XYZ file of C-alpha atoms in Angstrom:
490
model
C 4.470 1.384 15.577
C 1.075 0.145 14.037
C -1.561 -0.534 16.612
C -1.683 -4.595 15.308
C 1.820 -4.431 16.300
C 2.564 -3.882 21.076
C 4.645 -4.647 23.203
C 3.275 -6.968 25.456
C 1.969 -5.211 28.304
C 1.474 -1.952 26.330
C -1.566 -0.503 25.657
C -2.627 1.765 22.421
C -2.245 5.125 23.021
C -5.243 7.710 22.811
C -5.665 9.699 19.307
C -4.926 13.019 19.950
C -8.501 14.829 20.534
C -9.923 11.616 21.766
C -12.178 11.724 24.898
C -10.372 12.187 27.948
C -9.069 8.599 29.995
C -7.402 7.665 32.648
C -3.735 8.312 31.891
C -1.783 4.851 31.788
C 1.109 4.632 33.747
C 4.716 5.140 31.670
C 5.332 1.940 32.063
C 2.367 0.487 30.279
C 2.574 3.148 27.316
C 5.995 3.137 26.444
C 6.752 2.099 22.771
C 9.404 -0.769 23.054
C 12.936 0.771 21.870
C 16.073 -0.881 20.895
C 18.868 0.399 22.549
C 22.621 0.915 20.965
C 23.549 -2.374 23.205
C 20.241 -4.269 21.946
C 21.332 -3.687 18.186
C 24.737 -5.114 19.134
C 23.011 -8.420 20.814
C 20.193 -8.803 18.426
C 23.184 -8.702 15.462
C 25.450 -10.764 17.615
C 22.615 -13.247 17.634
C 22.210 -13.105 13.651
C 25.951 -13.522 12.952
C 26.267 -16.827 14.337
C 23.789 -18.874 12.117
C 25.745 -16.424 9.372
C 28.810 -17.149 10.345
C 28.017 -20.769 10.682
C 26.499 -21.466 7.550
C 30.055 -21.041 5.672
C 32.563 -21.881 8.347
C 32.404 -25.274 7.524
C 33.762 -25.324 4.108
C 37.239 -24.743 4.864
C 37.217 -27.373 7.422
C 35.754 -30.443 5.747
C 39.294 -31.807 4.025
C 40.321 -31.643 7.917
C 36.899 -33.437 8.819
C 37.281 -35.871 6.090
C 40.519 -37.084 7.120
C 39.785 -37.185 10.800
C 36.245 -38.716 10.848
C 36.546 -41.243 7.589
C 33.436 -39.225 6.284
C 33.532 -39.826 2.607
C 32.067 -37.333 -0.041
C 28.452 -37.982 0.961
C 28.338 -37.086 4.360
C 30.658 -34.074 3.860
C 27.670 -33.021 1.771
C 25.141 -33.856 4.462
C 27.251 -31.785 6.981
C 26.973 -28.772 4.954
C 23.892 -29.397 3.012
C 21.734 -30.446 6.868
C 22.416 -27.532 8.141
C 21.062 -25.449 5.138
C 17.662 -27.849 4.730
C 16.965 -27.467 8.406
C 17.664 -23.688 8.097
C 15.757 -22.642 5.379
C 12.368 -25.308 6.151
C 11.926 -23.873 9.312
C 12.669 -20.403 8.853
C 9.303 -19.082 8.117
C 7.726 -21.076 11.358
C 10.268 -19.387 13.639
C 9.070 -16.025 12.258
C 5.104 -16.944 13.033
C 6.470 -18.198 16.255
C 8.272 -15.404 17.441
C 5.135 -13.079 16.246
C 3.361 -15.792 18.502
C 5.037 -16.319 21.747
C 6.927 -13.063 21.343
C 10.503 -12.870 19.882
C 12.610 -11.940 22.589
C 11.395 -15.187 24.199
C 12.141 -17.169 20.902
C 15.774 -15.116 20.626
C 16.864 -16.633 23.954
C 15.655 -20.363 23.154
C 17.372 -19.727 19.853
C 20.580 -18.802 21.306
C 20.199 -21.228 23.637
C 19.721 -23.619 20.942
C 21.908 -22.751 19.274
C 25.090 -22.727 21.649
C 23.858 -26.272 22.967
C 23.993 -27.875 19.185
C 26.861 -25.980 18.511
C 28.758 -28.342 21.644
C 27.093 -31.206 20.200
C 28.649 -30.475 16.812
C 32.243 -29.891 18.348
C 32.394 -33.177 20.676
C 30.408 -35.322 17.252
C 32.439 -39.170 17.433
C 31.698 -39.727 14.213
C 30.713 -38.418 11.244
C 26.339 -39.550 11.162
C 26.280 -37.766 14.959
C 28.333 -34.180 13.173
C 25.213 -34.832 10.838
C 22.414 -35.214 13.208
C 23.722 -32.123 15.186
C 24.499 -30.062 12.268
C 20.558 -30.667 11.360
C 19.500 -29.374 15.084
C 21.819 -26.582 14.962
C 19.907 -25.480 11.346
C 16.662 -25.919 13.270
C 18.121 -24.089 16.160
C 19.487 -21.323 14.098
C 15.803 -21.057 11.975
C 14.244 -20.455 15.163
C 16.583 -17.646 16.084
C 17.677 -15.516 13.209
C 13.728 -14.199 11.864
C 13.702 -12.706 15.979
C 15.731 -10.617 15.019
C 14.652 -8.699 11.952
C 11.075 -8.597 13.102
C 12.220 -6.994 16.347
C 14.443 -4.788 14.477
C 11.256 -4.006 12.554
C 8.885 -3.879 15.803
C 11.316 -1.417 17.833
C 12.581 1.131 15.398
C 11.062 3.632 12.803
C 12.485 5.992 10.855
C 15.985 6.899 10.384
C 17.001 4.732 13.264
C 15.285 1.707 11.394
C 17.391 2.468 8.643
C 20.779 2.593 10.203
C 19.332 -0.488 12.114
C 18.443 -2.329 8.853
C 21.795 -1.307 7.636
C 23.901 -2.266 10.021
C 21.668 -5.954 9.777
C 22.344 -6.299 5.874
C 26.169 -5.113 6.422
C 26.111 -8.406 9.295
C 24.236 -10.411 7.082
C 26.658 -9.936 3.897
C 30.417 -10.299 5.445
C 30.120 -13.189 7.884
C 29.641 -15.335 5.096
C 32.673 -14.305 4.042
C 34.275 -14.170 7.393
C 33.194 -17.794 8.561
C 35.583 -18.935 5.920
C 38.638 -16.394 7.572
C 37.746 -17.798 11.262
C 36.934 -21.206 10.297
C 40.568 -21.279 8.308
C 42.373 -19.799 11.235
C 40.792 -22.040 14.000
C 41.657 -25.129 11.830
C 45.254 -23.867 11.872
C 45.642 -22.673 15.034
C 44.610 -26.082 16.459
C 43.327 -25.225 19.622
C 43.884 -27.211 22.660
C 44.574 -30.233 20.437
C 40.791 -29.701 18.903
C 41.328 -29.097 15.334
C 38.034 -29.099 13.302
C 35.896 -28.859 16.280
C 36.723 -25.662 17.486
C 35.079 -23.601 14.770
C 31.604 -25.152 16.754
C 33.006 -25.138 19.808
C 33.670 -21.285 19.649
C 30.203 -20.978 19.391
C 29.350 -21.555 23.073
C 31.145 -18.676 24.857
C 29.373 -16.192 22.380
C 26.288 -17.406 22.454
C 26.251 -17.702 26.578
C 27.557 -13.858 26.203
C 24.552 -12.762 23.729
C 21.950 -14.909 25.877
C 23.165 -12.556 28.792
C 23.073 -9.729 26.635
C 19.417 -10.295 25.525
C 17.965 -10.960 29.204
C 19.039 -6.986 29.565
C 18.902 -5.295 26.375
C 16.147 -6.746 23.819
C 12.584 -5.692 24.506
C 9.854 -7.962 23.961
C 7.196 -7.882 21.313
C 4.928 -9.731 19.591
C 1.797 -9.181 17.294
C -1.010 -8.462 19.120
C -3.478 -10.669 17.556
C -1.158 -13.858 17.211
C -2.823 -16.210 14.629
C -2.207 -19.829 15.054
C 0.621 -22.298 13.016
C -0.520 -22.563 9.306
C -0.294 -26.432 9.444
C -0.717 -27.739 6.029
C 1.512 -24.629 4.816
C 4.331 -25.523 6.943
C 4.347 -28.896 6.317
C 3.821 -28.226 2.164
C 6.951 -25.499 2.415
C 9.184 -28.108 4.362
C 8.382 -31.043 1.739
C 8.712 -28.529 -1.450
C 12.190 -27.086 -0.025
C 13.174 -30.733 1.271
C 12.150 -31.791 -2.038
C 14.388 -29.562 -4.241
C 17.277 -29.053 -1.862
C 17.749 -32.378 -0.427
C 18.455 -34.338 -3.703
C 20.729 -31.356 -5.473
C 22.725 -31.180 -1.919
C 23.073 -35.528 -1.758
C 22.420 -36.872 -5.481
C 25.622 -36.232 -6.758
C 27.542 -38.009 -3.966
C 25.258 -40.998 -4.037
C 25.511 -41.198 -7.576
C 21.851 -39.971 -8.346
C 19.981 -43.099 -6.693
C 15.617 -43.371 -7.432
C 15.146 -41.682 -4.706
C 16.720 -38.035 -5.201
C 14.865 -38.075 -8.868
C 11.369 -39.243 -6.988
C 11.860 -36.143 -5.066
C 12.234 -34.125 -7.993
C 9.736 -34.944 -9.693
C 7.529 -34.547 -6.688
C 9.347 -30.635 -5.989
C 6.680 -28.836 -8.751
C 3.720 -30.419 -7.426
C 4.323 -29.775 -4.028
C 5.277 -25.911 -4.733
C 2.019 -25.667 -6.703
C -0.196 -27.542 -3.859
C 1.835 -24.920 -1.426
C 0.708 -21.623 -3.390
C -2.817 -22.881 -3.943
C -3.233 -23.868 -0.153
C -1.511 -20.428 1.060
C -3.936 -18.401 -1.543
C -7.035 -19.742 -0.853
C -5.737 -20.019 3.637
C -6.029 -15.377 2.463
C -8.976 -15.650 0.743
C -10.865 -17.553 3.429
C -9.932 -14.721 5.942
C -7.352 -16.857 7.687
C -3.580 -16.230 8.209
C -1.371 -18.431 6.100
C 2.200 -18.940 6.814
C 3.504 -17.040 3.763
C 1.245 -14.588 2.783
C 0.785 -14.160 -0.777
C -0.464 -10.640 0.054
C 3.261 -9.734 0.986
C 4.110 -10.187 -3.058
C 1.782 -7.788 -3.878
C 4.163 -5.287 -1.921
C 6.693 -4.292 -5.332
C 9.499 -3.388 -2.509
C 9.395 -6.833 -1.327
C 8.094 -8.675 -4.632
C 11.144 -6.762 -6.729
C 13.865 -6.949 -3.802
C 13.176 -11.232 -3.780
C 13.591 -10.947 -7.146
C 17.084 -9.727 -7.102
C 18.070 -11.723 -3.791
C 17.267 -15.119 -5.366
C 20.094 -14.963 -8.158
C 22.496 -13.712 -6.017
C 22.113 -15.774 -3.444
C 22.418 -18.771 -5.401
C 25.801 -17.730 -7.274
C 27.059 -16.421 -3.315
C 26.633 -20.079 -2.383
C 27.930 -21.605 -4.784
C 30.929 -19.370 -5.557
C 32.029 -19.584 -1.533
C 31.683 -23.599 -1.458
C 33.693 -23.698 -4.692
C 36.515 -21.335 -3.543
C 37.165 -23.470 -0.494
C 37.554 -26.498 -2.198
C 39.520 -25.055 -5.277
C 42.125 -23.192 -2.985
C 42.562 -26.239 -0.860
C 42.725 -28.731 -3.029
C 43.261 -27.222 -6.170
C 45.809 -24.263 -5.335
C 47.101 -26.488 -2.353
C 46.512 -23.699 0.455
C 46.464 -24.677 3.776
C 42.839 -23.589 5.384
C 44.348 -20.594 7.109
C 45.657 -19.051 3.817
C 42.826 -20.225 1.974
C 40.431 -18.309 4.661
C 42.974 -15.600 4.881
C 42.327 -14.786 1.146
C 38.903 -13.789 1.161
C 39.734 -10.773 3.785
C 40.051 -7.890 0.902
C 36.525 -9.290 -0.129
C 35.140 -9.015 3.856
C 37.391 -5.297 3.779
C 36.028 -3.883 0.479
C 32.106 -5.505 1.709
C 31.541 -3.557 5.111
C 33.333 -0.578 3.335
C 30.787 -0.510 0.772
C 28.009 -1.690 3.096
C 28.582 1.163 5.557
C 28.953 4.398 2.066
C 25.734 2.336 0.193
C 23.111 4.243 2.979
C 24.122 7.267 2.303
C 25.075 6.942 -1.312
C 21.401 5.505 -1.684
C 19.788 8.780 -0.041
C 21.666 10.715 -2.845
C 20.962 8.165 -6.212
C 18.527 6.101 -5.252
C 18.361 2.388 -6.773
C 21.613 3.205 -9.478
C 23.723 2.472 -6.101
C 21.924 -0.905 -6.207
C 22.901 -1.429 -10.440
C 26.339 0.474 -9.885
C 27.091 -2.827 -7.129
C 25.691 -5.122 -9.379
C 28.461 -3.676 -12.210
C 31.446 -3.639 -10.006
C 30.228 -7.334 -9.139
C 30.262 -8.906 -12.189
C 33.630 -6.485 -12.730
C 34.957 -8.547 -9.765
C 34.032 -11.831 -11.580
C 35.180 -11.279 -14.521
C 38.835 -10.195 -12.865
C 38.377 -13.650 -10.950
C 38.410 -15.851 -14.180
C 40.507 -14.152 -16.144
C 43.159 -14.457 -13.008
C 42.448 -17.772 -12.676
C 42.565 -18.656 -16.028
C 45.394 -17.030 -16.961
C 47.508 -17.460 -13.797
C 46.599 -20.329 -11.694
C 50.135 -21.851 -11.409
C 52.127 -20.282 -8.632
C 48.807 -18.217 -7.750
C 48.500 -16.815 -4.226
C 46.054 -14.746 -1.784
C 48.042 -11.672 -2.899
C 47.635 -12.072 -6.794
C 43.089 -12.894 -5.948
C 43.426 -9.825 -4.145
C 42.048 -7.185 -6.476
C 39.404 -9.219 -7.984
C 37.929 -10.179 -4.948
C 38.453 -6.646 -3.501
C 36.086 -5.033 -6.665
C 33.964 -8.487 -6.385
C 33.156 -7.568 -2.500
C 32.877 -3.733 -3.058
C 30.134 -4.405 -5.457
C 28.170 -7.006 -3.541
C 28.530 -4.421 -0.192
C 26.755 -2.099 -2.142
C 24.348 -4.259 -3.941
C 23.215 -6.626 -1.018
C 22.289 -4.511 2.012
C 20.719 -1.881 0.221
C 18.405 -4.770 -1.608
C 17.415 -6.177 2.125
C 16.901 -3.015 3.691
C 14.502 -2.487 0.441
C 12.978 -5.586 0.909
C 11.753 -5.102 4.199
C 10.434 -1.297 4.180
C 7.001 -1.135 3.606
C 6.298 -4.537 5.006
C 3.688 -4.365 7.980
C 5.257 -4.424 11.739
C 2.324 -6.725 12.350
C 4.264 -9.298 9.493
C 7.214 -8.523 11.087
C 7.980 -11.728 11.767
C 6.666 -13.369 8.634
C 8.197 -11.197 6.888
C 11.577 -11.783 8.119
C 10.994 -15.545 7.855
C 10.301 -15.070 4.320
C 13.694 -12.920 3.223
C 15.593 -14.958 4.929
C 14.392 -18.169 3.843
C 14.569 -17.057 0.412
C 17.968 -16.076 1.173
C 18.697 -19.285 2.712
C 17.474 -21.596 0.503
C 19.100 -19.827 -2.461
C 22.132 -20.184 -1.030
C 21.992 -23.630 0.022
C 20.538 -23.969 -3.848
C 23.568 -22.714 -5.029
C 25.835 -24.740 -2.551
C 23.867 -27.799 -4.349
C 23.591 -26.640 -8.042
C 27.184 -24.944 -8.847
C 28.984 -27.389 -6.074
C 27.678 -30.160 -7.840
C 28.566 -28.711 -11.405
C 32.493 -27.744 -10.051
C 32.945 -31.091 -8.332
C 31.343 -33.225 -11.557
C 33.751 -31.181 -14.377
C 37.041 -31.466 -11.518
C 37.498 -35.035 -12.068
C 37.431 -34.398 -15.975
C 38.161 -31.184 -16.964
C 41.023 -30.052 -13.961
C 40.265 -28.000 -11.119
C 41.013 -24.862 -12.751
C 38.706 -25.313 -15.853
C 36.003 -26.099 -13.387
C 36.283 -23.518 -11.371
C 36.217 -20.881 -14.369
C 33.010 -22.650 -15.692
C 31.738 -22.320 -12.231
C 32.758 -18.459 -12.431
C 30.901 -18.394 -15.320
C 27.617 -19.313 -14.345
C 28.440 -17.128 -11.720
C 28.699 -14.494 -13.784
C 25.412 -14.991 -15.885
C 23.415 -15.016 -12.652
C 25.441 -11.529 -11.764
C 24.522 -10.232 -15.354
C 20.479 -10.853 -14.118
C 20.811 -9.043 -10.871
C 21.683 -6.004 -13.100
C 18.309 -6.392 -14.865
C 16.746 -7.256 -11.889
C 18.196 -3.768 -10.064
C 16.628 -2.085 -12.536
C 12.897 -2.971 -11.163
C 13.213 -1.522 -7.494
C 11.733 0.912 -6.462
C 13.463 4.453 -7.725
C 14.788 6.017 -4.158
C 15.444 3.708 -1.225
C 13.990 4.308 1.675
């Protein structure tokens, strides 16, 4: 641990040689450590923003029907929740660096289980909206907690099998909120249909709030700069700017105001880099460093995260629909059919360490490979075979599809955040997983709004394959892009 970076309470400990001091007592000088049980809680935390960022997507023909929502608002429920998320993600990271992240992990699960209620109980379909927004907000202020304290209470080998197990968590529940949120629907709990894939949320978060009082430590940086102000509020209207007309245009059939924001998304990005350069120059802390893209790990690691984050997105929104509606699954068979992907994904997640330690960044390009492999096994199936097509017959391209983006997607976090500063622990965090977020939620917008435009027109199968395609191209980047990390992962 760096001496910007204590636990509270904790004092620096003496260079070895120094003068002779009184000896602090243990308590005072004791590093912060995660425990085995703290790494369980911290990731419990993370999963459920994860988890909840996809879950919905099976669901919405089930809220559609049961709320009157209409194509728009199905879009808002998803698309809320991922504007919300990714704005604010960066702010919970200076906050928790602030106030100290343990603190902001319990308001965040808090948060989170409370919005999660108000999601499950919504009367109509603008409230599901409204809460779906808090519950992004909620979730931005909790998931950055927990890399930075990752980051703030580990080093060395246990850091990595820390950072592992985080990128393995990160990677499947995508996945996985589609299996849960097709089996709750199904299952029809207590009469509650839709709503109990929020309403699930409350028992586990209560569990990991109790978990956290016990087991997290508390940290913080220990010279906490203040809220970048005109940063945060040029990073919400750039992101809100972009995401918020590709998430609603389509549905509202592209009104003035989605292309007004548009238009304004380059000039606020540019007013956001030039504030944030000149915030470093001046001696002052902005909210995103630029100095952090000056790191290749991180700079190169972004790099590959953005395009596959955006075809991840896009390719889970589009599978729920198509095997629904197109393949005429009911949500439990359509969530069932993406378990060989979740299997073949933590396999790969939990061999890529050690396979890494051996080969370096080829582990990275051989998951990229087997990725685009996957896709490639996806269209032609679909293509080919869509009539009478079933879970079993998707099985083995999305088995090769998942085994390459288990080995590709962990190993690219984990790179991302090694040589970042524990003092930026919490910036840092804010800024992989916004980037993460918002590429996601890009490619929710982008390729959701390409398959649902061609459906109408060109079938749902033709649609889907184009969508697949694009997919595809963004895959064949990430193997360029794999190339530029740094040669052995550490």
């Amino acid at each position: 641990m760096s001496v910007s970076e204590t636990p509270i309470a904790t004092r620096v400990r003496p260079r070895v040689g120094a003068p002779a001091s009184p000896s602090p007592s243990p308590a005072s000088s004791a590093a912060p450590v995660l425990s085995p049980l703290g790494l369980l809680t911290v990731l419990l935390g993370a999963a459920l923003p994860m988890v909840d960022a996809f879950i919905v997507n099976v669901a919405l023909p089930t809220i559609d029907r049961d709320l009157h929502a209409g194509p728009a608002l199905l879009e808002m429920v998803v698309g809320g929740y991922g504007v919300a998320y990714a704005v604010l993600l960066v702010l919970g990271g200076r906050l928790g660096d602030m106030f100290g992240r343990r603190r902001l992990f319990l308001w965040g699960i808090a948060s989170f289980g409370v919005t999660s209620i108000a999601c499950g109980l919504a009367p109509n379909a603008w409230t599901l909206v409204a809460a779906r927004v808090a519950q992004g907000a909620a979730s931005a202020l909790l998931l950055p907690q927990v890399l930075a304290s990752i980051q703030a209470t580990t080093s060395g080998a246990a850091r990595v099998r820390a950072m592992s197990w985080y990128s393995s968590t990160a990677g499947v529940t995508s996945a996985v909120g589609q299996v849960l949120g097709g089996v709750l629907v199904s299952l029809d709990i207590a009469g509650t249909g839709w709503r109990s894939i929020f309403l699930v949320n409350a028992p586990v978060a209560a569990a990991a709030l109790v978990l956290a009082l016990r087991s997290v430590p508390e940290t913080r940086s220990e010279h906490p700069t203040r809220v970048d102000g005109p940063g945060t509020a040029l990073l919400s209207v750039t992101l809100v700017s972009l995401l918020l007309p590709l998430t609603e245009g389509r549905a509202a059939g592209w009104p003035v105001w989605s292309w007004v924001l548009l238009a304004v998304f380059p000039f606020a990005a540019w007013a956001f880099l030039a504030v944030e350069l000149r915030t470093e120059r001046a001696g002052r802390t902005p909210l995103v460093p630029p100095s952090l893209l000056r790191i290749h790990s991180v700079r190169s690691g972004l790099a590959l995260v953005m395009p596959f984050c955006l075809g991840w997105g896009g390719f889970m929104f589009a599978i729920a629909v198509a095997l629904q509606e197109g393949l005429r699954m009911g949500p439990m068979a359509a969530g069932l059919t993406l378990v060989p992907l979740c299997l073949a994904f933590f396999v790969a997640s939990l061999a890529g360490p050690r396979l890494a330690a051996r080969h370096g960044r080829r582990v990275v390009t051989a998951g990229a490979l087997f990725q685009a492999a996957g896709l490639l096994m996806l269209i032609a199936t679909f293509h080919w075979g869509w009539h009478g097509l079933t879970g079993w017959g998707l099985a083995p391209a999305l088995a090769v599809q998942g085994f390459g983006q288990g080995l590709l997607f962990p190993l690219a976090m984990r790179t991302m955040l090694s040589e970042v500063p524990v003092a930026q622990a919490g910036v840092g965090g804010g800024v992989v997983t916004t980037t993460q977020q918002a590429f996601q939620a890009l490619g929710v917008a982008a390729l959701g709004t390409l398959f649902l435009s061609l459906a109408p027109s060109a079938g749902m199968r033709d649609a889907l394959t184009v969508t697949l395609a694009v997919q595809l191209a963004a895959a064949a980047v990430t193997v360029v892009l794999s190339l530029r990390l740094p040669r052995s992962m550490r």
